[in-house]
Amino acid sequence: MLITDARHEMSLEKWDALDPTLKALAEMAAAVSIGCSWCVDFGYWISTSRGTDPVKLENVPRWRDSDVYTDLERQVMTYAEAATATPPAVTDEMVADLRRQLGDAALVELTMMIAVENQRSRFNSALGLTSQGFRDRCEIPAAS
């Protein structure tokens, strides 16, 4: 099972239709919504090592009150939270707006990466995994 998961994760690395910052913000927003401290921790570490602005990642738990995001980044995080909700709360308007701005390929990749992060976060949370100190540069509280 571990080998299958590693292959899956490696195949995801090849996707490149979506801007890396938008991808990182969507994944982090989903992980925060679920409350997976391990995923928030590791996501911060991996995304900053790939060049995502750490200030943007640090502010994800309070993105609605932060002034560090563009309108598109806010739309992406809104979409990530809506797709993560149970039941999903995605609207046709959200999809249409994102499709217009991102194009079909990036929208599909965004949606898939939110789904992948949901799988990761729910799996890790169910097994009781918690923050392991990957990110020694900030402390991001997972949403309660």
PDB file of C-alpha atoms in Angstrom:
ATOM      1  CA  MET A   1       0.000   0.000   0.000  1.00  0.00           C
ATOM      2  CA  LEU A   2       2.829   2.414   0.808  1.00  0.00           C
ATOM      3  CA  ILE A   3       4.422   1.853  -2.612  1.00  0.00           C
ATOM      4  CA  THR A   4       1.100   2.527  -4.347  1.00  0.00           C
ATOM      5  CA  ASP A   5       0.662   5.763  -2.400  1.00  0.00           C
ATOM      6  CA  ALA A   6       4.230   6.858  -3.188  1.00  0.00           C
ATOM      7  CA  ARG A   7       3.630   6.255  -6.910  1.00  0.00           C
ATOM      8  CA  HIS A   8       0.400   8.226  -6.724  1.00  0.00           C
ATOM      9  CA  GLU A   9       2.134  11.163  -5.002  1.00  0.00           C
ATOM     10  CA  MET A  10       4.980  11.084  -7.545  1.00  0.00           C
ATOM     11  CA  SER A  11       2.493  11.203 -10.417  1.00  0.00           C
ATOM     12  CA  LEU A  12       0.864  14.277  -8.876  1.00  0.00           C
ATOM     13  CA  GLU A  13       4.229  16.052  -8.992  1.00  0.00           C
ATOM     14  CA  LYS A  14       4.095  15.965 -12.793  1.00  0.00           C
ATOM     15  CA  TRP A  15       0.921  18.041 -12.992  1.00  0.00           C
ATOM     16  CA  ASP A  16       1.635  21.629 -13.949  1.00  0.00           C
ATOM     17  CA  ALA A  17      -1.519  23.332 -15.250  1.00  0.00           C
ATOM     18  CA  LEU A  18      -2.193  25.062 -11.905  1.00  0.00           C
ATOM     19  CA  ASP A  19      -0.051  27.814 -10.449  1.00  0.00           C
ATOM     20  CA  PRO A  20       1.975  26.291  -7.556  1.00  0.00           C
ATOM     21  CA  THR A  21       0.919  28.979  -5.079  1.00  0.00           C
ATOM     22  CA  LEU A  22      -2.759  28.417  -5.840  1.00  0.00           C
ATOM     23  CA  LYS A  23      -2.228  24.684  -5.409  1.00  0.00           C
ATOM     24  CA  ALA A  24      -0.495  25.170  -2.051  1.00  0.00           C
ATOM     25  CA  LEU A  25      -3.203  27.540  -0.772  1.00  0.00           C
ATOM     26  CA  ALA A  26      -5.979  25.160  -1.826  1.00  0.00           C
ATOM     27  CA  GLU A  27      -4.310  22.189  -0.142  1.00  0.00           C
ATOM     28  CA  MET A  28      -3.613  24.179   3.019  1.00  0.00           C
ATOM     29  CA  ALA A  29      -7.186  25.519   3.151  1.00  0.00           C
ATOM     30  CA  ALA A  30      -8.540  21.967   2.878  1.00  0.00           C
ATOM     31  CA  ALA A  31      -6.159  20.666   5.565  1.00  0.00           C
ATOM     32  CA  VAL A  32      -7.060  23.531   7.911  1.00  0.00           C
ATOM     33  CA  SER A  33     -10.794  22.942   7.290  1.00  0.00           C
ATOM     34  CA  ILE A  34     -10.402  19.288   8.229  1.00  0.00           C
ATOM     35  CA  GLY A  35      -8.120  20.099  11.160  1.00  0.00           C
ATOM     36  CA  CYS A  36      -5.186  17.881  10.226  1.00  0.00           C
ATOM     37  CA  SER A  37      -2.225  19.408  12.070  1.00  0.00           C
ATOM     38  CA  TRP A  38       0.183  16.947  10.427  1.00  0.00           C
ATOM     39  CA  CYS A  39      -0.970  18.025   6.956  1.00  0.00           C
ATOM     40  CA  VAL A  40      -0.761  21.724   7.839  1.00  0.00           C
ATOM     41  CA  ASP A  41       2.711  21.158   9.279  1.00  0.00           C
ATOM     42  CA  PHE A  42       4.052  19.136   6.349  1.00  0.00           C
ATOM     43  CA  GLY A  43       2.211  21.252   3.773  1.00  0.00           C
ATOM     44  CA  TYR A  44       3.868  24.407   5.083  1.00  0.00           C
ATOM     45  CA  TRP A  45       7.290  22.803   5.004  1.00  0.00           C
ATOM     46  CA  ILE A  46       6.996  21.343   1.506  1.00  0.00           C
ATOM     47  CA  SER A  47       5.304  24.401  -0.026  1.00  0.00           C
ATOM     48  CA  THR A  48       7.811  26.909   1.346  1.00  0.00           C
ATOM     49  CA  SER A  49      10.665  24.714   0.170  1.00  0.00           C
ATOM     50  CA  ARG A  50       9.116  24.932  -3.317  1.00  0.00           C
ATOM     51  CA  GLY A  51       8.921  28.723  -3.212  1.00  0.00           C
ATOM     52  CA  THR A  52       5.470  29.556  -1.871  1.00  0.00           C
ATOM     53  CA  ASP A  53       5.461  32.756   0.177  1.00  0.00           C
ATOM     54  CA  PRO A  54       5.482  31.663   3.833  1.00  0.00           C
ATOM     55  CA  VAL A  55       3.384  34.672   4.856  1.00  0.00           C
ATOM     56  CA  LYS A  56       0.551  33.470   2.628  1.00  0.00           C
ATOM     57  CA  LEU A  57       0.713  29.986   4.148  1.00  0.00           C
ATOM     58  CA  GLU A  58       0.903  31.333   7.709  1.00  0.00           C
ATOM     59  CA  ASN A  59      -2.292  33.311   7.141  1.00  0.00           C
ATOM     60  CA  VAL A  60      -4.428  30.496   5.695  1.00  0.00           C
ATOM     61  CA  PRO A  61      -6.223  29.749   9.005  1.00  0.00           C
ATOM     62  CA  ARG A  62      -7.402  33.372   9.044  1.00  0.00           C
ATOM     63  CA  TRP A  63      -7.404  34.136   5.317  1.00  0.00           C
ATOM     64  CA  ARG A  64     -10.701  36.028   5.400  1.00  0.00           C
ATOM     65  CA  ASP A  65      -9.167  38.634   7.724  1.00  0.00           C
ATOM     66  CA  SER A  66      -5.763  38.844   6.026  1.00  0.00           C
ATOM     67  CA  ASP A  67      -4.730  41.347   3.374  1.00  0.00           C
ATOM     68  CA  VAL A  68      -1.970  39.218   1.817  1.00  0.00           C
ATOM     69  CA  TYR A  69      -4.140  37.480  -0.797  1.00  0.00           C
ATOM     70  CA  THR A  70      -5.256  38.355  -4.302  1.00  0.00           C
ATOM     71  CA  ASP A  71      -8.904  38.032  -5.301  1.00  0.00           C
ATOM     72  CA  LEU A  72      -8.092  34.831  -7.204  1.00  0.00           C
ATOM     73  CA  GLU A  73      -6.309  33.313  -4.192  1.00  0.00           C
ATOM     74  CA  ARG A  74      -9.371  34.095  -2.066  1.00  0.00           C
ATOM     75  CA  GLN A  75     -11.636  32.439  -4.647  1.00  0.00           C
ATOM     76  CA  VAL A  76      -9.413  29.347  -4.632  1.00  0.00           C
ATOM     77  CA  MET A  77      -9.539  29.052  -0.835  1.00  0.00           C
ATOM     78  CA  THR A  78     -13.305  29.611  -0.822  1.00  0.00           C
ATOM     79  CA  TYR A  79     -13.619  26.824  -3.395  1.00  0.00           C
ATOM     80  CA  ALA A  80     -11.304  24.536  -1.409  1.00  0.00           C
ATOM     81  CA  GLU A  81     -13.372  25.001   1.742  1.00  0.00           C
ATOM     82  CA  ALA A  82     -16.634  24.497  -0.161  1.00  0.00           C
ATOM     83  CA  ALA A  83     -15.342  21.309  -1.803  1.00  0.00           C
ATOM     84  CA  THR A  84     -14.120  20.051   1.584  1.00  0.00           C
ATOM     85  CA  ALA A  85     -17.427  20.693   3.361  1.00  0.00           C
ATOM     86  CA  THR A  86     -19.730  17.771   4.079  1.00  0.00           C
ATOM     87  CA  PRO A  87     -21.829  17.810   2.008  1.00  0.00           C
ATOM     88  CA  PRO A  88     -19.849  19.823  -0.555  1.00  0.00           C
ATOM     89  CA  ALA A  89     -20.998  23.436  -0.862  1.00  0.00           C
ATOM     90  CA  VAL A  90     -19.534  24.242  -4.285  1.00  0.00           C
ATOM     91  CA  THR A  91     -21.788  26.407  -6.435  1.00  0.00           C
ATOM     92  CA  ASP A  92     -22.078  26.650 -10.202  1.00  0.00           C
ATOM     93  CA  GLU A  93     -20.968  30.273  -9.917  1.00  0.00           C
ATOM     94  CA  MET A  94     -17.744  29.287  -8.136  1.00  0.00           C
ATOM     95  CA  VAL A  95     -16.908  26.811 -10.872  1.00  0.00           C
ATOM     96  CA  ALA A  96     -17.773  29.229 -13.680  1.00  0.00           C
ATOM     97  CA  ASP A  97     -15.675  32.047 -12.168  1.00  0.00           C
ATOM     98  CA  LEU A  98     -12.674  29.782 -11.632  1.00  0.00           C
ATOM     99  CA  ARG A  99     -13.003  28.234 -15.091  1.00  0.00           C
ATOM    100  CA  ARG A 100     -12.998  31.718 -16.633  1.00  0.00           C
ATOM    101  CA  GLN A 101      -9.849  32.716 -14.736  1.00  0.00           C
ATOM    102  CA  LEU A 102      -7.898  29.449 -14.719  1.00  0.00           C
ATOM    103  CA  GLY A 103      -9.062  27.526 -17.761  1.00  0.00           C
ATOM    104  CA  ASP A 104     -10.337  23.976 -17.809  1.00  0.00           C
ATOM    105  CA  ALA A 105      -7.048  22.151 -17.198  1.00  0.00           C
ATOM    106  CA  ALA A 106      -6.094  24.207 -14.137  1.00  0.00           C
ATOM    107  CA  LEU A 107      -9.641  23.988 -12.720  1.00  0.00           C
ATOM    108  CA  VAL A 108      -9.608  20.203 -13.030  1.00  0.00           C
ATOM    109  CA  GLU A 109      -6.164  20.068 -11.397  1.00  0.00           C
ATOM    110  CA  LEU A 110      -7.319  22.384  -8.591  1.00  0.00           C
ATOM    111  CA  THR A 111     -10.366  20.231  -7.919  1.00  0.00           C
ATOM    112  CA  MET A 112      -8.326  17.041  -7.956  1.00  0.00           C
ATOM    113  CA  MET A 113      -5.694  18.461  -5.594  1.00  0.00           C
ATOM    114  CA  ILE A 114      -8.416  19.504  -3.146  1.00  0.00           C
ATOM    115  CA  ALA A 115      -9.783  15.947  -3.319  1.00  0.00           C
ATOM    116  CA  VAL A 116      -6.277  14.527  -2.821  1.00  0.00           C
ATOM    117  CA  GLU A 117      -5.716  16.761   0.211  1.00  0.00           C
ATOM    118  CA  ASN A 118      -9.055  15.656   1.623  1.00  0.00           C
ATOM    119  CA  GLN A 119      -7.911  12.038   1.304  1.00  0.00           C
ATOM    120  CA  ARG A 120      -4.556  12.818   2.934  1.00  0.00           C
ATOM    121  CA  SER A 121      -6.016  14.914   5.753  1.00  0.00           C
ATOM    122  CA  ARG A 122      -8.848  12.553   6.575  1.00  0.00           C
ATOM    123  CA  PHE A 123      -6.546   9.514   6.490  1.00  0.00           C
ATOM    124  CA  ASN A 124      -3.920  11.158   8.714  1.00  0.00           C
ATOM    125  CA  SER A 125      -6.515  12.572  11.120  1.00  0.00           C
ATOM    126  CA  ALA A 126      -8.266   9.216  11.421  1.00  0.00           C
ATOM    127  CA  LEU A 127      -4.952   7.600  12.373  1.00  0.00           C
ATOM    128  CA  GLY A 128      -4.250  10.303  14.942  1.00  0.00           C
ATOM    129  CA  LEU A 129      -1.196  11.774  13.222  1.00  0.00           C
ATOM    130  CA  THR A 130      -0.259  15.201  14.535  1.00  0.00           C
ATOM    131  CA  SER A 131       2.305  17.874  13.793  1.00  0.00           C
ATOM    132  CA  GLN A 132       5.850  16.511  13.735  1.00  0.00           C
ATOM    133  CA  GLY A 133       7.793  19.778  13.636  1.00  0.00           C
ATOM    134  CA  PHE A 134       8.548  19.890   9.905  1.00  0.00           C
ATOM    135  CA  ARG A 135       7.988  23.630   9.920  1.00  0.00           C
ATOM    136  CA  ASP A 136      10.277  25.170  12.456  1.00  0.00           C
ATOM    137  CA  ARG A 137       9.624  28.672  11.127  1.00  0.00           C
ATOM    138  CA  CYS A 138       6.010  29.209  12.169  1.00  0.00           C
ATOM    139  CA  GLU A 139       3.162  27.733  14.146  1.00  0.00           C
ATOM    140  CA  ILE A 140      -0.092  27.409  12.257  1.00  0.00           C
ATOM    141  CA  PRO A 141      -3.041  26.394  14.407  1.00  0.00           C
ATOM    142  CA  ALA A 142      -5.364  23.938  12.704  1.00  0.00           C
ATOM    143  CA  ALA A 143      -8.977  25.059  12.741  1.00  0.00           C
ATOM    144  CA  SER A 144     -11.069  23.542  15.468  1.00  0.00           C
TER     145      SER A 144
END
